[in-house]
PDB file of C-alpha atoms in Angstrom:
ATOM      1  CA  GLU W  28      63.051 -64.852  35.346  1.00  0.00           C
ATOM      2  CA  THR W  29      65.957 -66.833  33.317  1.00  0.00           C
ATOM      3  CA  GLY W  30      69.338 -66.083  32.609  1.00  0.00           C
ATOM      4  CA  VAL W  31      70.869 -64.049  35.261  1.00  0.00           C
ATOM      5  CA  THR W  32      69.321 -62.587  38.526  1.00  0.00           C
ATOM      6  CA  GLN W  33      70.137 -60.054  41.007  1.00  0.00           C
ATOM      7  CA  THR W  34      68.108 -59.139  44.162  1.00  0.00           C
ATOM      8  CA  PRO W  35      67.778 -56.995  45.832  1.00  0.00           C
ATOM      9  CA  ARG W  36      66.853 -54.417  42.680  1.00  0.00           C
ATOM     10  CA  HIS W  37      67.401 -51.564  45.134  1.00  0.00           C
ATOM     11  CA  LEU W  38      69.250 -51.190  48.041  1.00  0.00           C
ATOM     12  CA  VAL W  39      69.748 -47.984  50.341  1.00  0.00           C
ATOM     13  CA  MET W  40      72.057 -48.533  53.149  1.00  0.00           C
ATOM     14  CA  GLY W  41      73.906 -46.777  56.408  1.00  0.00           C
ATOM     15  CA  MET W  42      77.641 -46.720  56.640  1.00  0.00           C
ATOM     16  CA  THR W  43      77.571 -48.592  59.531  1.00  0.00           C
ATOM     17  CA  ASN W  44      75.513 -51.335  58.047  1.00  0.00           C
ATOM     18  CA  LYS W  45      75.856 -54.525  56.953  1.00  0.00           C
ATOM     19  CA  LYS W  46      74.600 -55.984  53.444  1.00  0.00           C
ATOM     20  CA  SER W  47      74.571 -58.625  50.866  1.00  0.00           C
ATOM     21  CA  LEU W  48      73.867 -58.567  47.195  1.00  0.00           C
ATOM     22  CA  LYS W  49      73.018 -62.194  45.546  1.00  0.00           C
ATOM     23  CA  CYS W  50      73.664 -63.071  41.754  1.00  0.00           C
ATOM     24  CA  GLU W  51      71.854 -66.060  40.521  1.00  0.00           C
ATOM     25  CA  GLN W  52      72.546 -67.702  37.147  1.00  0.00           C
ATOM     26  CA  HIS W  53      70.714 -70.440  35.527  1.00  0.00           C
ATOM     27  CA  LEU W  54      72.550 -70.576  32.177  1.00  0.00           C
ATOM     28  CA  GLY W  55      74.725 -73.481  33.375  1.00  0.00           C
ATOM     29  CA  HIS W  56      78.050 -71.271  33.315  1.00  0.00           C
ATOM     30  CA  ASN W  57      81.167 -71.565  34.913  1.00  0.00           C
ATOM     31  CA  ALA W  58      82.501 -67.888  35.468  1.00  0.00           C
ATOM     32  CA  MET W  59      80.893 -65.231  37.073  1.00  0.00           C
ATOM     33  CA  TYR W  60      81.459 -61.365  37.762  1.00  0.00           C
ATOM     34  CA  TRP W  61      80.910 -58.169  39.568  1.00  0.00           C
ATOM     35  CA  TYR W  62      80.972 -55.163  38.055  1.00  0.00           C
ATOM     36  CA  LYS W  63      80.419 -51.562  39.392  1.00  0.00           C
ATOM     37  CA  GLN W  64      78.615 -48.968  37.095  1.00  0.00           C
ATOM     38  CA  SER W  65      78.579 -45.366  38.183  1.00  0.00           C
ATOM     39  CA  ALA W  66      78.951 -42.292  36.242  1.00  0.00           C
ATOM     40  CA  LYS W  67      82.448 -41.543  36.540  1.00  0.00           C
ATOM     41  CA  LYS W  68      83.578 -45.192  35.343  1.00  0.00           C
ATOM     42  CA  PRO W  69      80.784 -46.911  33.391  1.00  0.00           C
ATOM     43  CA  LEU W  70      82.015 -50.470  33.668  1.00  0.00           C
ATOM     44  CA  GLU W  71      84.514 -51.276  36.276  1.00  0.00           C
ATOM     45  CA  LEU W  72      85.562 -54.936  36.925  1.00  0.00           C
ATOM     46  CA  MET W  73      85.528 -55.891  40.343  1.00  0.00           C
ATOM     47  CA  PHE W  74      85.912 -59.727  40.953  1.00  0.00           C
ATOM     48  CA  VAL W  75      85.739 -62.750  38.599  1.00  0.00           C
ATOM     49  CA  TYR W  76      85.532 -66.269  39.625  1.00  0.00           C
ATOM     50  CA  SER W  77      85.946 -69.179  37.669  1.00  0.00           C
ATOM     51  CA  LEU W  78      84.649 -72.652  38.851  1.00  0.00           C
ATOM     52  CA  GLU W  79      83.984 -71.082  42.380  1.00  0.00           C
ATOM     53  CA  GLU W  80      87.470 -70.125  42.901  1.00  0.00           C
ATOM     54  CA  ARG W  81      88.258 -65.877  42.854  1.00  0.00           C
ATOM     55  CA  VAL W  82      90.747 -65.568  40.003  1.00  0.00           C
ATOM     56  CA  GLU W  83      90.669 -61.764  39.867  1.00  0.00           C
ATOM     57  CA  ASN W  84      90.340 -59.017  42.146  1.00  0.00           C
ATOM     58  CA  ASN W  85      90.836 -55.694  40.705  1.00  0.00           C
ATOM     59  CA  SER W  86      92.290 -53.609  44.005  1.00  0.00           C
ATOM     60  CA  VAL W  87      88.716 -53.638  45.218  1.00  0.00           C
ATOM     61  CA  PRO W  88      88.837 -52.252  49.108  1.00  0.00           C
ATOM     62  CA  SER W  89      88.231 -54.968  51.430  1.00  0.00           C
ATOM     63  CA  ARG W  90      85.192 -53.702  52.576  1.00  0.00           C
ATOM     64  CA  PHE W  91      83.483 -55.445  49.773  1.00  0.00           C
ATOM     65  CA  SER W  92      83.964 -59.263  49.784  1.00  0.00           C
ATOM     66  CA  PRO W  93      82.796 -61.439  47.454  1.00  0.00           C
ATOM     67  CA  GLU W  94      81.782 -65.504  47.933  1.00  0.00           C
ATOM     68  CA  CYS W  95      80.797 -67.694  45.596  1.00  0.00           C
ATOM     69  CA  PRO W  96      79.415 -71.126  47.473  1.00  0.00           C
ATOM     70  CA  ASN W  97      79.106 -73.020  44.132  1.00  0.00           C
ATOM     71  CA  SER W  98      79.021 -71.805  40.264  1.00  0.00           C
ATOM     72  CA  SER W  99      75.355 -70.844  40.026  1.00  0.00           C
ATOM     73  CA  HIS W 100      75.268 -68.156  42.953  1.00  0.00           C
ATOM     74  CA  LEU W 101      77.625 -65.171  43.672  1.00  0.00           C
ATOM     75  CA  PHE W 102      77.449 -62.940  46.702  1.00  0.00           C
ATOM     76  CA  LEU W 103      78.800 -59.431  47.585  1.00  0.00           C
ATOM     77  CA  HIS W 104      79.079 -58.698  51.222  1.00  0.00           C
ATOM     78  CA  LEU W 105      78.902 -54.829  51.964  1.00  0.00           C
ATOM     79  CA  HIS W 106      80.292 -53.594  55.234  1.00  0.00           C
ATOM     80  CA  THR W 107      81.066 -50.006  56.151  1.00  0.00           C
ATOM     81  CA  LEU W 108      80.625 -48.376  52.799  1.00  0.00           C
ATOM     82  CA  GLN W 109      81.323 -44.724  51.952  1.00  0.00           C
ATOM     83  CA  PRO W 110      78.744 -42.837  49.836  1.00  0.00           C
ATOM     84  CA  GLU W 111      81.068 -42.777  46.789  1.00  0.00           C
ATOM     85  CA  ASP W 112      80.537 -46.516  46.857  1.00  0.00           C
ATOM     86  CA  SER W 113      77.176 -45.453  45.569  1.00  0.00           C
ATOM     87  CA  ALA W 114      76.346 -46.901  42.148  1.00  0.00           C
ATOM     88  CA  LEU W 115      74.875 -49.971  40.132  1.00  0.00           C
ATOM     89  CA  TYR W 116      76.323 -53.223  40.701  1.00  0.00           C
ATOM     90  CA  LEU W 117      75.985 -55.641  38.192  1.00  0.00           C
ATOM     91  CA  CYS W 118      76.580 -59.216  38.215  1.00  0.00           C
ATOM     92  CA  ALA W 119      77.351 -61.395  35.069  1.00  0.00           C
ATOM     93  CA  SER W 120      78.022 -64.523  33.910  1.00  0.00           C
ATOM     94  CA  SER W 121      79.898 -66.742  31.041  1.00  0.00           C
ATOM     95  CA  GLN W 122      80.403 -69.945  29.860  1.00  0.00           C
ATOM     96  CA  VAL W 123      84.546 -69.774  31.434  1.00  0.00           C
ATOM     97  CA  ALA W 124      86.165 -67.318  32.697  1.00  0.00           C
ATOM     98  CA  THR W 125      88.759 -66.457  29.557  1.00  0.00           C
ATOM     99  CA  GLY W 126      88.484 -66.579  25.437  1.00  0.00           C
ATOM    100  CA  THR W 127      85.909 -65.589  23.465  1.00  0.00           C
ATOM    101  CA  TYR W 128      82.561 -66.426  25.322  1.00  0.00           C
ATOM    102  CA  GLU W 129      79.974 -63.829  25.954  1.00  0.00           C
ATOM    103  CA  GLN W 130      79.325 -62.577  28.957  1.00  0.00           C
ATOM    104  CA  TYR W 131      75.538 -62.308  30.127  1.00  0.00           C
ATOM    105  CA  PHE W 132      74.712 -59.607  32.822  1.00  0.00           C
ATOM    106  CA  GLY W 133      72.263 -59.410  35.283  1.00  0.00           C
ATOM    107  CA  PRO W 134      69.548 -56.657  35.996  1.00  0.00           C
ATOM    108  CA  GLY W 135      71.900 -55.073  38.635  1.00  0.00           C
ATOM    109  CA  THR W 136      71.561 -53.502  41.927  1.00  0.00           C
ATOM    110  CA  ARG W 137      71.070 -50.045  42.542  1.00  0.00           C
ATOM    111  CA  LEU W 138      72.900 -49.314  45.881  1.00  0.00           C
ATOM    112  CA  THR W 139      72.623 -46.227  47.868  1.00  0.00           C
ATOM    113  CA  VAL W 140      74.983 -45.708  50.720  1.00  0.00           C
ATOM    114  CA  THR W 141      73.969 -42.391  52.990  1.00  0.00           C
TER     115      THR W 141
ATOM    116  CA  GLY L  20      98.295 -52.803  31.841  1.00  0.00           C
ATOM    117  CA  GLU L  21      95.826 -53.331  29.458  1.00  0.00           C
ATOM    118  CA  ASN L  22      93.707 -50.061  28.262  1.00  0.00           C
ATOM    119  CA  VAL L  23      90.408 -49.401  26.165  1.00  0.00           C
ATOM    120  CA  GLU L  24      89.630 -46.014  24.939  1.00  0.00           C
ATOM    121  CA  GLN L  25      86.447 -45.430  23.476  1.00  0.00           C
ATOM    122  CA  HIS L  26      85.669 -42.092  21.476  1.00  0.00           C
ATOM    123  CA  PRO L  27      83.496 -40.447  21.205  1.00  0.00           C
ATOM    124  CA  SER L  28      81.871 -40.116  24.509  1.00  0.00           C
ATOM    125  CA  THR L  29      78.706 -38.697  22.877  1.00  0.00           C
ATOM    126  CA  LEU L  30      77.145 -38.966  19.915  1.00  0.00           C
ATOM    127  CA  SER L  31      74.232 -37.566  18.291  1.00  0.00           C
ATOM    128  CA  VAL L  32      73.322 -38.471  14.659  1.00  0.00           C
ATOM    129  CA  GLN L  33      69.797 -37.603  12.726  1.00  0.00           C
ATOM    130  CA  GLU L  34      67.673 -40.784  12.234  1.00  0.00           C
ATOM    131  CA  GLY L  35      68.192 -42.863   8.916  1.00  0.00           C
ATOM    132  CA  ASP L  36      72.027 -41.625   8.991  1.00  0.00           C
ATOM    133  CA  SER L  37      75.287 -43.570  10.303  1.00  0.00           C
ATOM    134  CA  ALA L  38      77.013 -43.807  13.470  1.00  0.00           C
ATOM    135  CA  VAL L  39      80.655 -44.686  14.126  1.00  0.00           C
ATOM    136  CA  ILE L  40      82.149 -45.750  16.973  1.00  0.00           C
ATOM    137  CA  LYS L  41      85.702 -46.380  17.842  1.00  0.00           C
ATOM    138  CA  CYS L  42      88.022 -48.204  20.199  1.00  0.00           C
ATOM    139  CA  THR L  43      92.052 -48.522  20.417  1.00  0.00           C
ATOM    140  CA  TYR L  44      93.281 -51.277  22.670  1.00  0.00           C
ATOM    141  CA  SER L  45      97.213 -51.583  24.403  1.00  0.00           C
ATOM    142  CA  ASP L  46      97.489 -55.341  24.835  1.00  0.00           C
ATOM    143  CA  SER L  47      98.310 -57.039  21.439  1.00  0.00           C
ATOM    144  CA  ALA L  48      97.445 -60.717  22.585  1.00  0.00           C
ATOM    145  CA  SER L  49      93.537 -59.384  22.823  1.00  0.00           C
ATOM    146  CA  ASN L  50      91.953 -61.484  20.514  1.00  0.00           C
ATOM    147  CA  TYR L  51      88.307 -61.194  21.583  1.00  0.00           C
ATOM    148  CA  PHE L  52      86.661 -57.795  20.661  1.00  0.00           C
ATOM    149  CA  PRO L  53      82.708 -57.764  21.883  1.00  0.00           C
ATOM    150  CA  TRP L  54      80.461 -54.838  21.614  1.00  0.00           C
ATOM    151  CA  TYR L  55      78.029 -54.134  24.055  1.00  0.00           C
ATOM    152  CA  LYS L  56      74.559 -52.014  24.074  1.00  0.00           C
ATOM    153  CA  GLN L  57      72.758 -50.861  27.466  1.00  0.00           C
ATOM    154  CA  GLU L  58      69.444 -49.315  26.961  1.00  0.00           C
ATOM    155  CA  LEU L  59      68.311 -46.664  29.620  1.00  0.00           C
ATOM    156  CA  GLY L  60      67.647 -48.723  32.439  1.00  0.00           C
ATOM    157  CA  LYS L  61      68.080 -51.975  31.239  1.00  0.00           C
ATOM    158  CA  ARG L  62      71.336 -54.392  31.591  1.00  0.00           C
ATOM    159  CA  PRO L  63      74.613 -54.337  29.003  1.00  0.00           C
ATOM    160  CA  GLN L  64      73.807 -57.128  26.318  1.00  0.00           C
ATOM    161  CA  LEU L  65      76.085 -57.933  23.497  1.00  0.00           C
ATOM    162  CA  ILE L  66      75.209 -57.129  20.029  1.00  0.00           C
ATOM    163  CA  ILE L  67      78.071 -57.933  17.888  1.00  0.00           C
ATOM    164  CA  ASP L  68      81.670 -59.469  18.496  1.00  0.00           C
ATOM    165  CA  ILE L  69      84.748 -60.221  16.668  1.00  0.00           C
ATOM    166  CA  ARG L  70      87.350 -62.435  17.005  1.00  0.00           C
ATOM    167  CA  SER L  71      91.168 -61.631  15.855  1.00  0.00           C
ATOM    168  CA  ASN L  72      91.317 -63.785  12.823  1.00  0.00           C
ATOM    169  CA  VAL L  73      88.587 -61.895  11.214  1.00  0.00           C
ATOM    170  CA  GLY L  74      88.851 -58.607   9.889  1.00  0.00           C
ATOM    171  CA  GLU L  75      84.817 -57.550   9.870  1.00  0.00           C
ATOM    172  CA  LYS L  76      81.976 -58.975  10.534  1.00  0.00           C
ATOM    173  CA  LYS L  77      78.100 -57.550   9.886  1.00  0.00           C
ATOM    174  CA  ASP L  78      74.888 -58.324  11.054  1.00  0.00           C
ATOM    175  CA  GLN L  79      71.973 -56.681   9.683  1.00  0.00           C
ATOM    176  CA  ARG L  80      72.753 -52.604  10.302  1.00  0.00           C
ATOM    177  CA  ILE L  81      75.286 -53.535  12.339  1.00  0.00           C
ATOM    178  CA  ALA L  82      79.178 -53.747  11.540  1.00  0.00           C
ATOM    179  CA  VAL L  83      82.386 -54.171  13.322  1.00  0.00           C
ATOM    180  CA  THR L  84      85.896 -54.135  11.487  1.00  0.00           C
ATOM    181  CA  LEU L  85      89.153 -54.774  13.251  1.00  0.00           C
ATOM    182  CA  ASN L  86      92.767 -53.445  12.420  1.00  0.00           C
ATOM    183  CA  LYS L  87      95.137 -55.558  14.643  1.00  0.00           C
ATOM    184  CA  THR L  88      98.317 -53.837  13.198  1.00  0.00           C
ATOM    185  CA  ALA L  89      96.884 -50.107  14.371  1.00  0.00           C
ATOM    186  CA  LYS L  90      95.253 -51.837  17.659  1.00  0.00           C
ATOM    187  CA  HIS L  91      91.977 -50.503  16.706  1.00  0.00           C
ATOM    188  CA  PHE L  92      88.095 -51.209  16.193  1.00  0.00           C
ATOM    189  CA  SER L  93      85.081 -49.786  15.291  1.00  0.00           C
ATOM    190  CA  LEU L  94      81.306 -50.506  15.529  1.00  0.00           C
ATOM    191  CA  HIS L  95      79.358 -48.919  12.453  1.00  0.00           C
ATOM    192  CA  ILE L  96      75.072 -48.488  12.470  1.00  0.00           C
ATOM    193  CA  THR L  97      73.600 -47.846   9.166  1.00  0.00           C
ATOM    194  CA  GLU L  98      70.673 -46.476   8.685  1.00  0.00           C
ATOM    195  CA  THR L  99      70.030 -45.555  12.573  1.00  0.00           C
ATOM    196  CA  GLN L 100      66.460 -45.642  14.455  1.00  0.00           C
ATOM    197  CA  PRO L 101      65.559 -44.297  17.497  1.00  0.00           C
ATOM    198  CA  GLU L 102      65.512 -47.601  19.183  1.00  0.00           C
ATOM    199  CA  ASP L 103      69.459 -47.179  18.780  1.00  0.00           C
ATOM    200  CA  SER L 104      69.412 -44.749  21.233  1.00  0.00           C
ATOM    201  CA  ALA L 105      71.524 -46.037  24.108  1.00  0.00           C
ATOM    202  CA  VAL L 106      75.027 -46.629  25.577  1.00  0.00           C
ATOM    203  CA  TYR L 107      77.579 -48.903  23.835  1.00  0.00           C
ATOM    204  CA  PHE L 108      80.535 -50.313  25.099  1.00  0.00           C
ATOM    205  CA  CYS L 109      83.378 -51.758  23.173  1.00  0.00           C
ATOM    206  CA  ALA L 110      85.590 -54.122  25.004  1.00  0.00           C
ATOM    207  CA  ALA L 111      88.650 -56.156  24.233  1.00  0.00           C
ATOM    208  CA  ARG L 112      90.018 -59.539  25.753  1.00  0.00           C
ATOM    209  CA  ASP L 113      93.011 -61.583  26.249  1.00  0.00           C
ATOM    210  CA  ASP L 114      92.879 -63.584  29.530  1.00  0.00           C
ATOM    211  CA  LYS L 115      90.980 -61.076  31.022  1.00  0.00           C
ATOM    212  CA  ILE L 116      88.141 -58.303  29.798  1.00  0.00           C
ATOM    213  CA  ILE L 117      88.776 -55.004  29.778  1.00  0.00           C
ATOM    214  CA  PHE L 118      85.786 -52.096  28.740  1.00  0.00           C
ATOM    215  CA  GLY L 119      85.846 -48.929  27.313  1.00  0.00           C
ATOM    216  CA  LYS L 120      84.011 -45.864  29.161  1.00  0.00           C
ATOM    217  CA  GLY L 121      80.910 -46.093  26.909  1.00  0.00           C
ATOM    218  CA  THR L 122      79.557 -43.755  23.825  1.00  0.00           C
ATOM    219  CA  ARG L 123      75.882 -42.314  24.416  1.00  0.00           C
ATOM    220  CA  LEU L 124      74.270 -42.583  21.324  1.00  0.00           C
ATOM    221  CA  HIS L 125      71.467 -40.014  20.552  1.00  0.00           C
ATOM    222  CA  ILE L 126      69.241 -40.669  17.218  1.00  0.00           C
ATOM    223  CA  LEU L 127      67.649 -37.348  16.671  1.00  0.00           C
ATOM    224  CA  PRO L 128      64.276 -37.441  14.826  1.00  0.00           C
TER     225      PRO L 128
END
């Protein structure tokens, strides 16, 4: 699959587990994003990385920890989550983090916290 | 902070009729306004966008209008078809992008 890929596509975890979501973009972009999508807040921006540097953190709880080792990969490390964290987590990338550039979304990871 | 309001949250139109979705934004510095379509179980995808130096843009059955003075922009879909059924998100961007809460569009047969 080209474009933006995410693994796993589905994840069920207990509140004491530690897991990681992975995103990879094959578009040569310099900016990557994590979004949370739920019925309550359809597209909630969590983090923005530009050239591997975090440039935005929208008051996300510390139980979510992003990591961007290079401009093609983005991770979201999860630990001690709550049931209300169950949602679809979307990764996206764009050419740069600002300006008039389209965001390309991945297929998402459907996370269920039990 | 920046806020984007989107209305309506749900819209049902008869196949062949037109659909209009409206958004307002609060940051007058916003200069880019994309619209994304998300079909059931799929990822959001850009369908049309408009920049602040343009008042209207059209692509086949889809058009977007922008009123910078009033700080609102709208998506117009004409001759609606079943495949137009989806959730549509507007967004406004200056240095950061803010999405509206989405409109679930149902095309009735």
